[in-house]
Amino acid sequence: MFICNHCPFVQTVADKLASDMKALEKLGVGSIAIMSNAVENYPEDSLPNMVKFKTEHSFPFPYVIDETQAVAKEYGAVCTPDFFGFDASLTLQYRGRLDASGMQRTEDGRRELFEAMKQIAETGSAEPEHRLLNQMARSGLVTTLTTI
């Protein structure tokens, strides 16, 4: 997933995101959050602020910085939050949102990301509405990330 500290949508869903990722972890689904903003343009997204944001929201996943924005470009990430769900063979099965809550702090509604990733863990694939036709090139992406 691609997130950043200063995004109001991310701020609204951060606790729900942490909760859903903890639940998915129990199902064997791993997660990682990538922040690709240029910190000179968005100082609130700096590495020390990322550490603080991760701690405040009890993220159970690594929160890394993509200093060159190469990873975001490879994925075609265009906003935050932006979610990508892969199966065990790293084939993209889900591209979508956490849920329909947007800027509303609500626990109601369909947990789109959770449900899709649960189905992928159980069956190996997502519903057709969440699948993409082509696989993404994945070589060399992690070399540009800095883990916190």
PDB file of N, CA, C and O in Angstrom, residues 69-111:
ATOM      1  N   GLN A  69      11.099   7.621  -5.490  1.00  0.00           N
ATOM      2  CA  GLN A  69       9.764   7.474  -6.070  1.00  0.00           C
ATOM      3  C   GLN A  69       9.722   6.427  -7.195  1.00  0.00           C
ATOM      4  O   GLN A  69       8.737   6.315  -7.908  1.00  0.00           O
ATOM      5  N   ALA A  70      10.780   5.639  -7.308  1.00  0.00           N
ATOM      6  CA  ALA A  70      10.841   4.610  -8.343  1.00  0.00           C
ATOM      7  C   ALA A  70       9.797   3.521  -8.126  1.00  0.00           C
ATOM      8  O   ALA A  70       9.195   3.023  -9.087  1.00  0.00           O
ATOM      9  N   VAL A  71       9.574   3.147  -6.873  1.00  0.00           N
ATOM     10  CA  VAL A  71       8.609   2.085  -6.575  1.00  0.00           C
ATOM     11  C   VAL A  71       7.198   2.559  -6.927  1.00  0.00           C
ATOM     12  O   VAL A  71       6.440   1.846  -7.577  1.00  0.00           O
ATOM     13  N   ALA A  72       6.856   3.757  -6.506  1.00  0.00           N
ATOM     14  CA  ALA A  72       5.532   4.308  -6.816  1.00  0.00           C
ATOM     15  C   ALA A  72       5.305   4.364  -8.321  1.00  0.00           C
ATOM     16  O   ALA A  72       4.217   4.039  -8.815  1.00  0.00           O
ATOM     17  N   LYS A  73       6.314   4.754  -9.055  1.00  0.00           N
ATOM     18  CA  LYS A  73       6.190   4.828 -10.518  1.00  0.00           C
ATOM     19  C   LYS A  73       5.995   3.454 -11.123  1.00  0.00           C
ATOM     20  O   LYS A  73       5.173   3.278 -12.030  1.00  0.00           O
ATOM     21  N   GLU A  74       6.738   2.457 -10.638  1.00  0.00           N
ATOM     22  CA  GLU A  74       6.595   1.088 -11.149  1.00  0.00           C
ATOM     23  C   GLU A  74       5.191   0.536 -10.891  1.00  0.00           C
ATOM     24  O   GLU A  74       4.623  -0.152 -11.720  1.00  0.00           O
ATOM     25  N   TYR A  75       4.662   0.833  -9.733  1.00  0.00           N
ATOM     26  CA  TYR A  75       3.327   0.356  -9.382  1.00  0.00           C
ATOM     27  C   TYR A  75       2.231   1.168 -10.052  1.00  0.00           C
ATOM     28  O   TYR A  75       1.093   0.734 -10.132  1.00  0.00           O
ATOM     29  N   GLY A  76       2.535   2.381 -10.453  1.00  0.00           N
ATOM     30  CA  GLY A  76       1.506   3.263 -10.977  1.00  0.00           C
ATOM     31  C   GLY A  76       0.663   3.863  -9.872  1.00  0.00           C
ATOM     32  O   GLY A  76      -0.498   4.206 -10.083  1.00  0.00           O
ATOM     33  N   ALA A  77       1.245   3.980  -8.686  1.00  0.00           N
ATOM     34  CA  ALA A  77       0.528   4.560  -7.548  1.00  0.00           C
ATOM     35  C   ALA A  77       0.280   6.037  -7.840  1.00  0.00           C
ATOM     36  O   ALA A  77       1.195   6.769  -8.209  1.00  0.00           O
ATOM     37  N   VAL A  78      -0.959   6.458  -7.653  1.00  0.00           N
ATOM     38  CA  VAL A  78      -1.324   7.824  -8.043  1.00  0.00           C
ATOM     39  C   VAL A  78      -1.893   8.651  -6.904  1.00  0.00           C
ATOM     40  O   VAL A  78      -2.120   9.843  -7.071  1.00  0.00           O
ATOM     41  N   CYS A  79      -2.146   8.033  -5.762  1.00  0.00           N
ATOM     42  CA  CYS A  79      -2.753   8.761  -4.654  1.00  0.00           C
ATOM     43  C   CYS A  79      -2.463   8.013  -3.362  1.00  0.00           C
ATOM     44  O   CYS A  79      -1.891   6.933  -3.385  1.00  0.00           O
ATOM     45  N   THR A  80      -2.861   8.628  -2.257  1.00  0.00           N
ATOM     46  CA  THR A  80      -2.802   7.913  -0.984  1.00  0.00           C
ATOM     47  C   THR A  80      -4.173   8.013  -0.331  1.00  0.00           C
ATOM     48  O   THR A  80      -4.821   9.053  -0.463  1.00  0.00           O
ATOM     49  N   PRO A  81      -4.605   6.927   0.268  1.00  0.00           N
ATOM     50  CA  PRO A  81      -3.993   5.606   0.223  1.00  0.00           C
ATOM     51  C   PRO A  81      -4.271   4.918  -1.116  1.00  0.00           C
ATOM     52  O   PRO A  81      -5.307   5.164  -1.744  1.00  0.00           O
ATOM     53  N   ASP A  82      -3.361   4.085  -1.527  1.00  0.00           N
ATOM     54  CA  ASP A  82      -3.491   3.324  -2.775  1.00  0.00           C
ATOM     55  C   ASP A  82      -3.084   1.894  -2.445  1.00  0.00           C
ATOM     56  O   ASP A  82      -1.975   1.661  -1.967  1.00  0.00           O
ATOM     57  N   PHE A  83      -3.984   0.931  -2.677  1.00  0.00           N
ATOM     58  CA  PHE A  83      -3.789  -0.445  -2.224  1.00  0.00           C
ATOM     59  C   PHE A  83      -3.589  -1.411  -3.381  1.00  0.00           C
ATOM     60  O   PHE A  83      -4.320  -1.360  -4.375  1.00  0.00           O
ATOM     61  N   PHE A  84      -2.639  -2.314  -3.211  1.00  0.00           N
ATOM     62  CA  PHE A  84      -2.319  -3.360  -4.171  1.00  0.00           C
ATOM     63  C   PHE A  84      -2.271  -4.674  -3.401  1.00  0.00           C
ATOM     64  O   PHE A  84      -1.535  -4.784  -2.422  1.00  0.00           O
ATOM     65  N   GLY A  85      -3.027  -5.662  -3.842  1.00  0.00           N
ATOM     66  CA  GLY A  85      -3.047  -6.958  -3.164  1.00  0.00           C
ATOM     67  C   GLY A  85      -2.568  -8.057  -4.090  1.00  0.00           C
ATOM     68  O   GLY A  85      -3.085  -8.218  -5.194  1.00  0.00           O
ATOM     69  N   PHE A  86      -1.598  -8.822  -3.621  1.00  0.00           N
ATOM     70  CA  PHE A  86      -0.981  -9.877  -4.422  1.00  0.00           C
ATOM     71  C   PHE A  86      -1.276 -11.245  -3.841  1.00  0.00           C
ATOM     72  O   PHE A  86      -1.454 -11.397  -2.638  1.00  0.00           O
ATOM     73  N   ASP A  87      -1.290 -12.260  -4.719  1.00  0.00           N
ATOM     74  CA  ASP A  87      -1.441 -13.633  -4.253  1.00  0.00           C
ATOM     75  C   ASP A  87      -0.066 -14.186  -3.888  1.00  0.00           C
ATOM     76  O   ASP A  87       0.940 -13.467  -3.927  1.00  0.00           O
ATOM     77  N   ALA A  88      -0.013 -15.465  -3.546  1.00  0.00           N
ATOM     78  CA  ALA A  88       1.232 -16.074  -3.085  1.00  0.00           C
ATOM     79  C   ALA A  88       2.318 -16.084  -4.155  1.00  0.00           C
ATOM     80  O   ALA A  88       3.507 -16.117  -3.845  1.00  0.00           O
ATOM     81  N   SER A  89       1.941 -16.033  -5.425  1.00  0.00           N
ATOM     82  CA  SER A  89       2.948 -16.015  -6.495  1.00  0.00           C
ATOM     83  C   SER A  89       3.255 -14.592  -6.968  1.00  0.00           C
ATOM     84  O   SER A  89       3.882 -14.407  -7.993  1.00  0.00           O
ATOM     85  N   LEU A  90       2.794 -13.608  -6.183  1.00  0.00           N
ATOM     86  CA  LEU A  90       3.028 -12.184  -6.451  1.00  0.00           C
ATOM     87  C   LEU A  90       2.357 -11.680  -7.724  1.00  0.00           C
ATOM     88  O   LEU A  90       2.836 -10.759  -8.377  1.00  0.00           O
ATOM     89  N   THR A  91       1.220 -12.291  -8.045  1.00  0.00           N
ATOM     90  CA  THR A  91       0.388 -11.795  -9.131  1.00  0.00           C
ATOM     91  C   THR A  91      -0.612 -10.813  -8.536  1.00  0.00           C
ATOM     92  O   THR A  91      -1.275 -11.125  -7.538  1.00  0.00           O
ATOM     93  N   LEU A  92      -0.709  -9.655  -9.131  1.00  0.00           N
ATOM     94  CA  LEU A  92      -1.632  -8.649  -8.626  1.00  0.00           C
ATOM     95  C   LEU A  92      -3.070  -9.139  -8.761  1.00  0.00           C
ATOM     96  O   LEU A  92      -3.514  -9.498  -9.849  1.00  0.00           O
ATOM     97  N   GLN A  93      -3.796  -9.171  -7.634  1.00  0.00           N
ATOM     98  CA  GLN A  93      -5.178  -9.629  -7.614  1.00  0.00           C
ATOM     99  C   GLN A  93      -6.151  -8.528  -7.207  1.00  0.00           C
ATOM    100  O   GLN A  93      -7.337  -8.625  -7.495  1.00  0.00           O
ATOM    101  N   TYR A  94      -5.663  -7.511  -6.504  1.00  0.00           N
ATOM    102  CA  TYR A  94      -6.548  -6.466  -6.006  1.00  0.00           C
ATOM    103  C   TYR A  94      -5.888  -5.112  -6.178  1.00  0.00           C
ATOM    104  O   TYR A  94      -4.722  -4.933  -5.830  1.00  0.00           O
ATOM    105  N   ARG A  95      -6.620  -4.182  -6.709  1.00  0.00           N
ATOM    106  CA  ARG A  95      -6.205  -2.779  -6.772  1.00  0.00           C
ATOM    107  C   ARG A  95      -7.444  -1.993  -6.403  1.00  0.00           C
ATOM    108  O   ARG A  95      -8.452  -2.036  -7.093  1.00  0.00           O
ATOM    109  N   GLY A  96      -7.397  -1.310  -5.277  1.00  0.00           N
ATOM    110  CA  GLY A  96      -8.596  -0.615  -4.855  1.00  0.00           C
ATOM    111  C   GLY A  96      -8.402   0.181  -3.589  1.00  0.00           C
ATOM    112  O   GLY A  96      -7.304   0.620  -3.281  1.00  0.00           O
ATOM    113  N   ARG A  97      -9.483   0.305  -2.860  1.00  0.00           N
ATOM    114  CA  ARG A  97      -9.504   1.139  -1.661  1.00  0.00           C
ATOM    115  C   ARG A  97      -9.721   0.283  -0.422  1.00  0.00           C
ATOM    116  O   ARG A  97     -10.086  -0.892  -0.518  1.00  0.00           O
ATOM    117  N   LEU A  98      -9.510   0.898   0.728  1.00  0.00           N
ATOM    118  CA  LEU A  98      -9.750   0.211   1.990  1.00  0.00           C
ATOM    119  C   LEU A  98     -11.235  -0.115   2.130  1.00  0.00           C
ATOM    120  O   LEU A  98     -11.623  -1.244   2.386  1.00  0.00           O
ATOM    121  N   ASP A  99     -12.054   0.904   1.961  1.00  0.00           N
ATOM    122  CA  ASP A  99     -13.510   0.768   2.023  1.00  0.00           C
ATOM    123  C   ASP A  99     -14.125   2.029   1.438  1.00  0.00           C
ATOM    124  O   ASP A  99     -13.414   2.877   0.910  1.00  0.00           O
ATOM    125  N   ALA A 100     -15.413   2.174   1.562  1.00  0.00           N
ATOM    126  CA  ALA A 100     -16.110   3.316   0.974  1.00  0.00           C
ATOM    127  C   ALA A 100     -16.228   4.505   1.917  1.00  0.00           C
ATOM    128  O   ALA A 100     -16.891   5.485   1.591  1.00  0.00           O
ATOM    129  N   SER A 101     -15.559   4.472   3.060  1.00  0.00           N
ATOM    130  CA  SER A 101     -15.765   5.520   4.062  1.00  0.00           C
ATOM    131  C   SER A 101     -15.209   6.875   3.655  1.00  0.00           C
ATOM    132  O   SER A 101     -15.692   7.905   4.134  1.00  0.00           O
ATOM    133  N   GLY A 102     -14.207   6.915   2.808  1.00  0.00           N
ATOM    134  CA  GLY A 102     -13.626   8.189   2.409  1.00  0.00           C
ATOM    135  C   GLY A 102     -13.132   8.969   3.608  1.00  0.00           C
ATOM    136  O   GLY A 102     -12.350   8.477   4.400  1.00  0.00           O
ATOM    137  N   MET A 103     -13.607  10.183   3.768  1.00  0.00           N
ATOM    138  CA  MET A 103     -13.178  11.046   4.873  1.00  0.00           C
ATOM    139  C   MET A 103     -14.023  10.864   6.134  1.00  0.00           C
ATOM    140  O   MET A 103     -13.846  11.581   7.103  1.00  0.00           O
ATOM    141  N   GLN A 104     -14.927   9.924   6.115  1.00  0.00           N
ATOM    142  CA  GLN A 104     -15.799   9.681   7.270  1.00  0.00           C
ATOM    143  C   GLN A 104     -15.170   8.641   8.190  1.00  0.00           C
ATOM    144  O   GLN A 104     -14.698   7.613   7.740  1.00  0.00           O
ATOM    145  N   ARG A 105     -15.180   8.918   9.477  1.00  0.00           N
ATOM    146  CA  ARG A 105     -14.720   7.926  10.454  1.00  0.00           C
ATOM    147  C   ARG A 105     -15.912   7.043  10.804  1.00  0.00           C
ATOM    148  O   ARG A 105     -16.741   7.403  11.618  1.00  0.00           O
ATOM    149  N   THR A 106     -15.983   5.902  10.141  1.00  0.00           N
ATOM    150  CA  THR A 106     -17.099   4.997  10.360  1.00  0.00           C
ATOM    151  C   THR A 106     -16.605   3.562  10.352  1.00  0.00           C
ATOM    152  O   THR A 106     -15.650   3.233   9.675  1.00  0.00           O
ATOM    153  N   GLU A 107     -17.263   2.742  11.106  1.00  0.00           N
ATOM    154  CA  GLU A 107     -16.963   1.313  11.117  1.00  0.00           C
ATOM    155  C   GLU A 107     -17.966   0.544  10.265  1.00  0.00           C
ATOM    156  O   GLU A 107     -17.842  -0.649  10.082  1.00  0.00           O
ATOM    157  N   ASP A 108     -18.968   1.254   9.769  1.00  0.00           N
ATOM    158  CA  ASP A 108     -19.988   0.619   8.936  1.00  0.00           C
ATOM    159  C   ASP A 108     -19.464   0.427   7.519  1.00  0.00           C
ATOM    160  O   ASP A 108     -18.534   1.073   7.091  1.00  0.00           O
ATOM    161  N   GLY A 109     -20.114  -0.434   6.803  1.00  0.00           N
ATOM    162  CA  GLY A 109     -19.792  -0.603   5.393  1.00  0.00           C
ATOM    163  C   GLY A 109     -18.898  -1.793   5.117  1.00  0.00           C
ATOM    164  O   GLY A 109     -18.345  -2.419   6.016  1.00  0.00           O
ATOM    165  N   ARG A 110     -18.801  -2.078   3.855  1.00  0.00           N
ATOM    166  CA  ARG A 110     -18.031  -3.224   3.384  1.00  0.00           C
ATOM    167  C   ARG A 110     -16.537  -2.951   3.501  1.00  0.00           C
ATOM    168  O   ARG A 110     -16.039  -1.928   3.059  1.00  0.00           O
ATOM    169  N   ARG A 111     -15.817  -3.890   4.074  1.00  0.00           N
ATOM    170  CA  ARG A 111     -14.353  -3.811   4.221  1.00  0.00           C
ATOM    171  C   ARG A 111     -13.717  -4.372   2.948  1.00  0.00           C
ATOM    172  O   ARG A 111     -13.275  -5.504   2.893  1.00  0.00           O
TER     173      ARG A 111
END
